[in-house]
Short mmCIF file of C-alpha atoms and ligand atoms in Angstrom, two decimals:
data_model
loop_
_atom_site.label_atom_id
_atom_site.label_comp_id
_atom_site.label_asym_id
_atom_site.label_seq_id
_atom_site.Cartn_x
_atom_site.Cartn_y
_atom_site.Cartn_z
CA UNK A 1 15.18 -1.64 -14.90
CA UNK A 2 18.98 -1.30 -14.49
CA UNK A 3 20.98 -4.14 -12.97
CA UNK A 4 21.77 -2.19 -9.77
CA UNK A 5 18.08 -1.34 -9.25
CA UNK A 6 17.21 -5.02 -9.82
CA UNK A 7 19.88 -6.16 -7.36
CA UNK A 8 18.67 -3.63 -4.75
CA UNK A 9 15.05 -4.92 -5.30
CA UNK A 10 16.15 -8.60 -4.81
CA UNK A 11 18.25 -7.80 -1.73
CA UNK A 12 15.28 -5.78 -0.30
CA UNK A 13 12.76 -8.69 -0.99
CA UNK A 14 15.14 -11.26 0.57
CA UNK A 15 15.74 -8.92 3.52
CA UNK A 16 12.09 -8.31 4.19
CA UNK A 17 11.31 -12.03 3.97
CA UNK A 18 14.20 -12.87 6.40
CA UNK A 19 13.07 -10.10 8.83
CA UNK A 20 9.48 -11.39 8.78
CA UNK A 21 10.65 -14.97 9.19
CA UNK A 22 12.89 -14.07 12.09
CA UNK A 23 9.94 -12.14 13.68
CA UNK A 24 7.66 -15.07 13.18
CA UNK A 25 10.27 -17.45 14.70
CA UNK A 26 10.76 -15.16 17.74
CA UNK A 27 7.01 -14.90 18.28
CA UNK A 28 6.61 -18.68 17.92
CA UNK A 29 9.53 -19.37 20.23
CA UNK A 30 8.10 -17.02 22.77
CA UNK A 31 4.68 -18.56 22.43
CA UNK A 32 6.20 -22.04 23.19
CA UNK A 33 7.87 -20.61 26.34
CA UNK A 34 4.50 -19.13 27.42
CA UNK A 35 2.74 -22.41 26.70
CA UNK A 36 5.24 -24.37 28.73
CA UNK A 37 4.92 -21.93 31.61
CA UNK A 38 1.09 -22.30 31.42
CA UNK A 39 1.44 -26.10 31.51
CA UNK A 40 3.73 -25.84 34.56
CA UNK A 41 1.30 -23.43 36.18
CA UNK A 42 -1.59 -25.86 35.41
CA UNK A 43 0.31 -28.67 37.10
CA UNK A 44 0.77 -26.59 40.31
CA UNK A 45 -2.90 -25.51 40.21
CA UNK A 46 -4.06 -29.05 39.74
CA UNK A 47 -1.88 -30.24 42.61
CA UNK A 48 -3.08 -27.37 44.85
CA UNK A 49 -6.73 -28.08 44.00
CA UNK A 50 -6.27 -31.83 44.63
CA UNK A 51 -4.63 -31.23 47.99
CA UNK A 52 -7.37 -28.78 49.01
CA UNK A 53 -9.99 -31.33 47.97
CA UNK A 54 -8.17 -34.02 49.86
CA UNK A 55 -8.13 -31.83 53.01
CA UNK A 56 -11.86 -31.19 52.66
CA UNK A 57 -12.59 -34.89 52.23
CA UNK A 58 -10.34 -35.66 55.24
CA UNK A 59 -12.22 -33.14 57.40
CA UNK A 60 -15.55 -34.52 56.24
CA UNK A 61 -14.30 -38.01 57.06
CA UNK A 62 -13.47 -36.87 60.63
CA UNK A 63 -17.01 -35.58 61.18
CA UNK A 64 -18.69 -38.58 59.57
CA UNK A 65 -20.83 -40.88 61.84
CA UNK A 66 -18.97 -43.74 63.55
CA UNK A 67 -20.46 -46.38 61.20
CA UNK A 68 -17.26 -45.99 59.07
CA UNK A 69 -15.28 -47.30 61.89
CA UNK A 70 -16.75 -50.72 61.18
CA UNK A 71 -15.40 -50.61 57.69
CA UNK A 72 -12.01 -52.03 57.27
CA UNK A 73 -10.44 -50.05 54.46
CA UNK A 74 -7.96 -52.89 53.85
CA UNK A 75 -10.86 -55.35 53.01
CA UNK A 76 -10.70 -55.03 49.26
CA UNK A 77 -7.51 -53.16 49.08
CA UNK A 78 -4.44 -54.29 47.25
CA UNK A 79 -1.27 -53.58 49.05
CA UNK A 80 1.56 -51.74 47.51
CA UNK A 81 5.07 -51.67 48.85
CA UNK A 82 6.94 -48.51 48.64
CA UNK A 83 9.76 -47.06 50.61
CA UNK A 84 9.68 -43.36 51.56
CA UNK A 85 13.36 -43.20 52.05
CA UNK A 86 13.88 -44.75 48.61
CA UNK A 87 16.64 -43.15 46.49
CA UNK A 88 17.28 -39.46 46.61
CA UNK A 89 13.62 -38.43 46.54
CA UNK A 90 12.92 -34.75 47.41
CA UNK A 91 10.46 -33.53 49.90
CA UNK A 92 7.80 -32.71 47.31
CA UNK A 93 7.73 -36.20 45.79
CA UNK A 94 7.47 -37.73 49.26
CA UNK A 95 4.54 -35.39 50.00
CA UNK A 96 2.97 -36.44 46.68
CA UNK A 97 3.21 -40.07 47.68
CA UNK A 98 1.67 -39.29 51.04
CA UNK A 99 -1.15 -37.48 49.15
CA UNK A 100 -1.75 -40.58 47.13
CA UNK A 101 -1.80 -42.77 50.15
CA UNK A 102 -4.25 -40.43 51.81
CA UNK A 103 -6.36 -40.30 48.71
CA UNK A 104 -6.49 -44.08 48.39
CA UNK A 105 -7.55 -44.34 52.01
CA UNK A 106 -10.07 -41.59 52.01
CA UNK A 107 -11.59 -42.64 48.68
CA UNK A 108 -12.81 -45.81 50.46
CA UNK A 109 -15.24 -43.58 52.36
CA UNK A 110 -15.53 -40.41 50.25
CA UNK A 111 -14.57 -40.95 46.53
CA UNK A 112 -13.08 -38.07 44.63
CA UNK A 113 -15.79 -35.70 43.19
CA UNK A 114 -14.76 -34.03 39.96
CA UNK A 115 -17.37 -31.28 40.38
CA UNK A 116 -15.99 -30.30 43.72
CA UNK A 117 -12.45 -30.39 42.40
CA UNK A 118 -13.70 -28.24 39.53
CA UNK A 119 -15.03 -25.59 41.81
CA UNK A 120 -11.90 -25.50 43.92
CA UNK A 121 -9.76 -25.18 40.78
CA UNK A 122 -12.07 -22.37 39.56
CA UNK A 123 -11.31 -20.47 42.79
CA UNK A 124 -7.57 -21.00 42.54
CA UNK A 125 -7.57 -19.89 38.80
CA UNK A 126 -9.39 -16.74 39.80
CA UNK A 127 -6.98 -16.06 42.58
CA UNK A 128 -4.26 -16.26 39.98
CA UNK A 129 -6.13 -13.97 37.63
CA UNK A 130 -6.58 -16.75 35.04
CA UNK A 131 -10.01 -16.27 33.43
CA UNK A 132 -9.92 -19.05 30.83
CA UNK A 133 -12.46 -21.92 30.74
CA UNK A 134 -11.11 -25.22 31.90
CA UNK A 135 -12.05 -28.89 32.47
CA UNK A 136 -10.77 -31.53 34.87
CA UNK A 137 -10.53 -35.07 33.54
CA UNK A 138 -9.98 -38.37 35.19
CA UNK A 139 -7.76 -40.33 32.89
CA UNK A 140 -6.68 -43.95 32.54
CA UNK A 141 -2.93 -43.27 31.85
CA UNK A 142 -2.21 -46.58 30.13
CA UNK A 143 -4.48 -45.96 27.14
CA UNK A 144 -5.02 -42.23 27.78
CA UNK A 145 -8.77 -42.65 27.79
CA UNK A 146 -11.01 -40.21 29.67
CA UNK A 147 -12.84 -42.00 32.49
CA UNK A 148 -14.75 -38.99 33.70
CA UNK A 149 -14.82 -35.25 33.13
CA UNK A 150 -15.96 -32.34 35.21
CA UNK A 151 -17.69 -30.90 32.17
CA UNK A 152 -18.08 -31.53 28.46
CA UNK A 153 -15.66 -30.03 25.96
CA UNK A 154 -17.55 -27.96 23.52
CA UNK A 155 -16.91 -27.73 19.78
CA UNK A 156 -15.58 -24.26 20.18
CA UNK A 157 -12.71 -25.65 22.32
CA UNK A 158 -10.14 -25.40 19.50
CA UNK A 159 -7.04 -24.59 21.44
CA UNK A 160 -6.29 -26.65 24.61
CA UNK A 161 -3.41 -26.55 27.01
CA UNK A 162 -3.39 -29.66 29.11
CA UNK A 163 -1.40 -30.11 32.36
CA UNK A 164 0.72 -33.27 32.92
CA UNK A 165 -1.03 -36.26 34.37
CA UNK A 166 -1.33 -36.14 38.09
CA UNK A 167 -1.28 -39.82 39.40
CA UNK A 168 -3.92 -40.87 41.89
CA UNK A 169 -2.48 -44.32 42.60
CA UNK A 170 0.81 -46.27 42.35
CA UNK A 171 -0.31 -48.66 39.68
CA UNK A 172 -0.81 -46.10 36.96
CA UNK A 173 -4.57 -46.75 36.80
CA UNK A 174 -5.98 -43.29 37.32
CA UNK A 175 -4.67 -39.80 37.00
CA UNK A 176 -6.00 -36.28 36.93
CA UNK A 177 -5.62 -33.77 34.14
CA UNK A 178 -6.47 -30.08 34.07
CA UNK A 179 -7.09 -28.65 30.57
CA UNK A 180 -7.24 -24.94 29.98
CA UNK A 181 -9.73 -24.23 27.15
CA UNK A 182 -8.90 -21.48 24.53
CA UNK A 183 -6.59 -19.56 26.89
CA UNK A 184 -6.00 -16.93 24.22
CA UNK A 185 -6.50 -13.96 26.53
CA UNK A 186 -3.99 -15.53 28.93
CA UNK A 187 -1.44 -16.04 26.18
CA UNK A 188 -1.88 -12.53 24.75
CA UNK A 189 -1.64 -11.17 28.24
CA UNK A 190 1.66 -12.84 28.74
CA UNK A 191 3.02 -12.24 25.20
CA UNK A 192 1.41 -8.76 24.96
CA UNK A 193 4.57 -6.58 25.05
CA UNK A 194 6.58 -8.91 22.93
CA UNK A 195 3.76 -9.20 20.36
CA UNK A 196 3.26 -5.44 20.32
CA UNK A 197 6.96 -4.79 19.90
CA UNK A 198 7.22 -7.43 17.13
CA UNK A 199 4.18 -6.00 15.28
CA UNK A 200 5.51 -2.44 15.54
CA UNK A 201 8.90 -3.53 14.27
CA UNK A 202 7.42 -5.49 11.39
CA UNK A 203 5.21 -2.50 10.40
CA UNK A 204 8.21 -0.12 10.53
CA UNK A 205 10.29 -2.61 8.45
CA UNK A 206 7.39 -3.03 5.90
CA UNK A 207 6.95 0.74 5.67
CA UNK A 208 10.64 1.29 5.21
CA UNK A 209 10.67 -1.31 2.43
CA UNK A 210 7.56 0.14 0.86
CA UNK A 211 9.25 3.56 0.77
CA UNK A 212 12.37 1.94 -0.75
CA UNK A 213 10.24 0.27 -3.49
CA UNK A 214 8.29 3.43 -4.13
CA UNK A 215 11.54 5.34 -4.53
CA UNK A 216 12.97 2.69 -6.78
CA UNK A 217 9.91 2.61 -8.98
CA UNK A 218 9.82 6.41 -9.07
CA UNK A 219 13.43 6.42 -10.10
CA UNK A 220 12.68 3.74 -12.74
CA UNK A 221 9.84 5.85 -14.12
CA UNK A 222 11.99 8.95 -14.11
CA UNK A 223 14.78 7.18 -16.07
CA UNK A 224 12.25 5.85 -18.61
CA UNK A 225 10.54 9.15 -18.80
CA UNK A 226 13.85 11.02 -19.22
CA UNK A 227 14.75 8.72 -22.12
CA UNK A 228 11.30 9.12 -23.73
CA UNK A 229 11.41 12.85 -23.25
CA UNK A 230 14.88 13.19 -24.82
CA UNK A 231 13.96 11.04 -27.74
CA UNK A 232 10.73 13.03 -28.25
CA UNK A 233 12.59 16.26 -28.15
CA UNK A 234 15.18 14.92 -30.55
CA UNK A 235 12.37 13.88 -32.86
CA UNK A 236 10.53 17.24 -32.55
CA UNK A 237 13.79 19.12 -33.39
CA UNK A 238 14.72 16.78 -36.19
CA UNK A 239 11.50 17.56 -38.11
CA UNK A 240 12.30 21.34 -38.67
CA UNK A 241 15.98 20.54 -39.17
CA UNK A 242 15.14 18.16 -41.90
CA UNK A 243 12.78 20.67 -43.55
CA UNK A 244 15.60 23.35 -43.23
CA UNK A 245 18.10 20.98 -44.82
CA UNK A 246 15.89 20.04 -47.74
CA UNK A 247 14.89 23.68 -48.50
CA UNK A 248 18.37 25.22 -48.08
CA UNK A 249 19.84 22.28 -50.13
CA UNK A 250 17.35 23.06 -52.83
CA UNK A 251 18.15 26.80 -52.76
CA UNK A 252 21.78 25.91 -53.65
CA UNK A 253 20.47 24.73 -57.10
CA UNK A 254 20.76 27.73 -59.51
CA UNK A 255 17.63 26.66 -61.40
CA UNK A 256 15.56 26.71 -58.28
CA UNK A 257 17.20 29.89 -56.94
CA UNK A 258 16.43 31.69 -60.20
CA UNK A 259 12.80 30.58 -60.03
CA UNK A 260 11.25 33.40 -57.86
CA UNK A 261 8.22 31.35 -56.88
CA UNK A 262 10.22 28.31 -55.76
CA UNK A 263 12.78 30.45 -54.02
CA UNK A 264 10.20 32.36 -51.96
CA UNK A 265 8.44 29.17 -51.02
CA UNK A 266 11.62 27.51 -49.86
CA UNK A 267 12.78 30.53 -47.94
CA UNK A 268 9.36 30.70 -46.37
CA UNK A 269 9.54 27.02 -45.43
CA UNK A 270 13.11 27.48 -44.05
CA UNK A 271 11.94 30.41 -41.89
CA UNK A 272 8.93 28.36 -40.62
CA UNK A 273 11.31 25.56 -39.69
CA UNK A 274 13.52 27.94 -37.79
CA UNK A 275 10.53 29.55 -36.03
CA UNK A 276 9.27 26.06 -35.05
CA UNK A 277 12.62 25.08 -33.62
CA UNK A 278 12.97 28.38 -31.82
CA UNK A 279 9.45 27.91 -30.44
CA UNK A 280 10.33 24.43 -29.04
CA UNK A 281 13.55 25.70 -27.57
CA UNK A 282 11.91 28.77 -25.99
CA UNK A 283 9.14 26.62 -24.53
CA UNK A 284 11.76 24.35 -22.87
CA UNK A 285 13.79 27.33 -21.58
CA UNK A 286 10.63 29.17 -20.47
CA UNK A 287 9.30 26.21 -18.42
CA UNK A 288 12.76 25.67 -16.83
CA UNK A 289 12.88 29.41 -15.92
CA UNK A 290 9.40 29.28 -14.51
CA UNK A 291 10.34 26.31 -12.32
CA UNK A 292 13.29 28.21 -10.95
CA UNK A 293 11.04 31.36 -10.50
CA UNK A 294 13.10 33.29 -12.98
CA UNK A 295 10.55 33.68 -15.79
CA UNK A 296 9.86 37.37 -16.44
CA UNK A 297 7.32 38.77 -18.86
CA UNK A 298 8.33 41.58 -21.22
CA UNK A 299 4.98 43.34 -21.16
CA UNK A 300 4.00 45.81 -23.78
CA UNK A 301 0.78 46.70 -25.80
CA UNK A 302 0.17 43.77 -28.16
CA UNK A 303 -2.37 43.59 -30.90
CA UNK A 304 -3.76 40.01 -30.73
CA UNK A 305 -5.27 40.30 -34.15
CA UNK A 306 -1.85 40.86 -35.78
CA UNK A 307 -0.44 37.88 -33.92
CA UNK A 308 -3.23 35.58 -35.08
CA UNK A 309 -3.04 36.78 -38.75
CA UNK A 310 0.70 36.15 -38.77
CA UNK A 311 0.20 32.67 -37.38
CA UNK A 312 -2.63 31.94 -39.86
CA UNK A 313 -0.26 32.79 -42.67
CA UNK A 314 2.45 30.60 -41.17
CA UNK A 315 0.25 27.56 -40.60
CA UNK A 316 -1.85 27.61 -43.82
CA UNK A 317 1.37 26.98 -45.79
CA UNK A 318 1.96 23.74 -43.92
CA UNK A 319 3.57 21.24 -46.34
CA UNK A 320 2.29 18.28 -44.28
CA UNK A 321 -1.51 18.62 -44.71
CA UNK A 322 -4.11 20.91 -46.14
CA UNK A 323 -5.02 23.49 -43.47
CA UNK A 324 -7.85 25.98 -43.48
CA UNK A 325 -7.91 28.57 -40.77
CA UNK A 326 -11.00 30.80 -40.35
CA UNK A 327 -10.76 33.91 -38.22
CA UNK A 328 -13.43 36.03 -36.60
CA UNK A 329 -12.21 39.18 -34.85
CA UNK A 330 -14.45 41.65 -32.99
CA UNK A 331 -12.33 44.51 -34.26
CA UNK A 332 -9.19 45.06 -36.20
CA UNK A 333 -7.13 45.92 -33.14
CA UNK A 334 -7.68 44.06 -29.88
CA UNK A 335 -4.89 45.18 -27.60
CA UNK A 336 -3.68 43.56 -24.36
CA UNK A 337 -0.66 44.16 -22.15
CA UNK A 338 1.52 41.12 -22.73
CA UNK A 339 4.73 39.53 -23.82
CA UNK A 340 4.33 39.32 -27.50
CA UNK A 341 6.87 36.52 -28.14
CA UNK A 342 5.44 34.30 -25.41
CA UNK A 343 1.76 34.97 -26.36
CA UNK A 344 2.62 34.16 -30.03
CA UNK A 345 4.28 30.92 -28.91
CA UNK A 346 1.12 30.01 -26.91
CA UNK A 347 -1.29 30.61 -29.79
CA UNK A 348 1.10 28.84 -32.11
CA UNK A 349 0.92 25.85 -29.82
CA UNK A 350 -2.87 25.84 -29.76
CA UNK A 351 -3.11 26.16 -33.58
CA UNK A 352 -0.32 23.52 -34.03
CA UNK A 353 -2.24 21.15 -31.80
CA UNK A 354 -5.50 21.82 -33.61
CA UNK A 355 -3.82 20.81 -36.88
CA UNK A 356 -1.75 17.91 -35.41
CA UNK A 357 -4.72 16.28 -33.77
CA UNK A 358 -6.97 16.42 -36.80
CA UNK A 359 -7.04 13.36 -39.06
CA UNK A 360 -6.55 14.33 -42.70
CA UNK A 361 -7.27 17.99 -43.66
CA UNK A 362 -7.47 20.39 -40.78
CA UNK A 363 -10.01 23.13 -40.23
CA UNK A 364 -9.38 25.61 -37.45
CA UNK A 365 -11.70 28.37 -36.42
CA UNK A 366 -10.17 31.17 -34.38
CA UNK A 367 -12.24 33.94 -32.83
CA UNK A 368 -11.13 36.92 -30.72
CA UNK A 369 -13.86 38.79 -28.82
CA UNK A 370 -13.99 41.11 -25.92
CA UNK A 371 -16.22 41.74 -22.93
CA UNK A 372 -15.78 44.50 -20.27
CA UNK A 373 -12.70 43.09 -18.58
CA UNK A 374 -11.38 40.26 -20.79
CA UNK A 375 -10.36 39.29 -24.25
CA UNK A 376 -11.67 35.83 -25.12
CA UNK A 377 -9.80 33.79 -27.70
CA UNK A 378 -11.34 30.53 -28.96
CA UNK A 379 -9.39 27.90 -30.97
CA UNK A 380 -11.86 25.40 -32.39
CA UNK A 381 -10.96 22.34 -34.39
CA UNK A 382 -12.88 19.38 -35.81
CA UNK A 383 -10.19 16.84 -34.87
CA UNK A 384 -9.81 13.76 -32.82
CA UNK A 385 -11.09 15.23 -29.56
CA UNK A 386 -9.90 14.37 -26.02
CA UNK A 387 -11.41 11.55 -23.98
CA UNK A 388 -13.39 12.94 -21.01
CA UNK A 389 -11.24 11.21 -18.42
CA UNK A 390 -8.10 12.79 -19.82
CA UNK A 391 -9.36 16.35 -20.08
CA UNK A 392 -8.40 17.38 -16.57
CA UNK A 393 -4.84 16.12 -17.07
CA UNK A 394 -3.84 17.58 -20.51
CA UNK A 395 -2.49 20.74 -18.92
CA UNK A 396 -0.18 18.82 -16.73
CA UNK A 397 3.44 18.64 -17.76
CA UNK A 398 4.34 15.60 -19.99
CA UNK A 399 0.75 14.55 -20.14
CA UNK A 400 -0.34 13.03 -23.41
CA UNK A 401 -3.49 11.20 -24.45
CA UNK A 402 -2.56 7.48 -25.10
CA UNK A 403 -4.67 7.31 -28.27
CA UNK A 404 -2.64 10.13 -29.82
CA UNK A 405 0.71 8.39 -29.49
CA UNK A 406 1.02 8.13 -33.25
CA UNK A 407 1.17 11.96 -33.44
CA UNK A 408 4.58 13.33 -32.46
CA UNK A 409 4.78 15.44 -29.36
CA UNK A 410 6.23 15.56 -25.85
CA UNK A 411 3.51 16.87 -23.71
CA UNK A 412 4.74 20.23 -22.56
CA UNK A 413 2.94 22.58 -24.98
CA UNK A 414 -0.35 22.95 -23.10
CA UNK A 415 1.52 23.22 -19.82
CA UNK A 416 3.60 26.06 -21.27
CA UNK A 417 0.40 27.79 -22.58
CA UNK A 418 -1.34 27.50 -19.22
CA UNK A 419 1.80 28.79 -17.34
CA UNK A 420 2.19 31.77 -19.67
CA UNK A 421 -1.50 32.65 -19.83
CA UNK A 422 -1.84 32.45 -15.99
CA UNK A 423 1.31 34.61 -15.71
CA UNK A 424 -0.55 37.20 -17.76
CA UNK A 425 -3.37 37.03 -15.17
CA UNK A 426 -5.59 35.03 -17.56
CA UNK A 427 -6.94 31.48 -17.79
CA UNK A 428 -7.41 28.64 -20.23
CA UNK A 429 -10.13 26.07 -20.49
CA UNK A 430 -11.12 23.29 -22.88
CA UNK A 431 -14.22 21.56 -24.01
CA UNK A 432 -13.99 18.56 -26.20
CA UNK A 433 -15.83 15.62 -27.65
CA UNK A 434 -14.04 12.57 -29.04
CA UNK A 435 -14.15 12.36 -32.85
CA UNK A 436 -16.04 15.68 -32.93
CA UNK A 437 -13.37 18.22 -31.99
CA UNK A 438 -12.01 20.49 -29.30
CA UNK A 439 -12.26 24.14 -28.33
CA UNK A 440 -9.55 25.85 -26.28
CA UNK A 441 -10.73 29.07 -24.66
CA UNK A 442 -8.18 31.67 -23.46
CA UNK A 443 -9.11 34.60 -21.30
CA UNK A 444 -6.76 37.48 -21.06
CA UNK A 445 -7.33 40.60 -19.02
CA UNK A 446 -7.75 43.75 -21.16
CA UNK A 447 -5.69 46.03 -18.85
P1 LIG B 501 2.05 17.46 -27.33
O1 LIG B 501 1.15 17.90 -28.41
O2 LIG B 501 3.50 17.83 -27.62
O3 LIG B 501 1.88 16.06 -27.04
P2 LIG B 501 0.64 19.32 -25.56
O4 LIG B 501 0.94 19.65 -24.18
O5 LIG B 501 0.56 20.40 -26.57
O6 LIG B 501 1.73 18.21 -25.96
O7 LIG B 501 -0.65 18.50 -25.56
C1 LIG B 501 -0.94 17.54 -24.59
C2 LIG B 501 -1.85 16.47 -25.15
O8 LIG B 501 -3.21 16.97 -25.18
C3 LIG B 501 -1.54 15.99 -26.51
O9 LIG B 501 -0.58 14.94 -26.49
C4 LIG B 501 -2.90 15.55 -27.06
O10 LIG B 501 -3.06 14.20 -26.68
C5 LIG B 501 -3.86 16.40 -26.32
N1 LIG B 501 -4.28 17.54 -27.14
C6 LIG B 501 -3.85 18.81 -27.11
N2 LIG B 501 -4.50 19.60 -28.03
C7 LIG B 501 -5.42 18.76 -28.58
C8 LIG B 501 -6.38 18.99 -29.61
N3 LIG B 501 -6.57 20.20 -30.19
N4 LIG B 501 -7.16 17.94 -29.98
C9 LIG B 501 -7.02 16.74 -29.39
N5 LIG B 501 -6.11 16.48 -28.39
C10 LIG B 501 -5.30 17.48 -28.02
#
């Protein structure tokens, strides 16, 4: 990976982490605001419920039989001094104090009933469209112990939002608390838009970064691929150039030049090297032209038998390994309308592959037959074969079988063959078995 690509990747990773952290912080901060709002609302609801309960108990007290009149509420009571005009107390806190006084008084006759308070709270919550479960607790504020509870907290009560303590006396002995149980729906309802916005933003950011990483890795692959491709081409061209150099160099020696047999062989080798080089270059140019839509066939009647015989002569004299090529022609002249140079290049490729991908000596069987509408050419070898999972890819550009990496090549030959054969209105297929061999079948229309 180049330094700039690495830097971009690091910057992108840091940015995505920062964006996600910022999103998480914003969501958390908003959640805290919603939680505080819910606590404040619970305080108000608890106060409202307590006052409603107090009023009910007061009304009940009024209609109670007269026997209460004989009870002196001050009998067991402790007296507390407080001054309503004390300090700068607002109207609300004075009312609270009056509520407490009333509660203390009424409790002597009708003590507070948490179940009743629970049902009043339930009603207020529904009026406010809050559907969460809840519980009301009577608390001893000093040690925060629960003295009584309107209902039991179940094990599924994992997330609780408690109100502040609502005092029921002036000595801090008893207080009420309203706890909202698992108020997820309430929180989601209040955070809904913010959550949705944040999720959408995070998804867009992640998609954008994914796209960036895909582009970067594509670019990285392309650079690696370009380098591999160039070095493969250089290697492929070096081979014939080396052969040409050796043979032409040898021909400079008068002893060799005068030896007719040696001279003919070296000239033949030099010509083969030039043909190979020319073939590689025309394949590259042909594919580039085809990509630009500029490839034109120079069609004329071509005798396929002649082409195969020429190729056979060229390949059996391979200096690299012993090659036997067996041919089987339906007749001496099998004519198709085609571009002779390009078709020759295609068949040369198939024969070259059959030889290249055979360990040791190579045996290639070539047959040319006809049916009503097509000429069928088969190139069969007893070589390495192609793994089943790779067969469907070998006609793709730059595709090579990994196991064949020790054989030189750059993966455009078969793509060129397929392109040219299809341009002739034909088709190519392959059947292969690993370590047994491969057969490439080419179909070309007769007319
Ligand atoms: P190249 O030979 O330059 O790699 P080709 O496009 O001609 O490129 O072939 C693509 C791949 O298909 C080769 O790399 C090789 O793995 C596989 N292949 C082609 N022909 C044969 C064959 N006759 N036997 C085994 N494998 C083959």
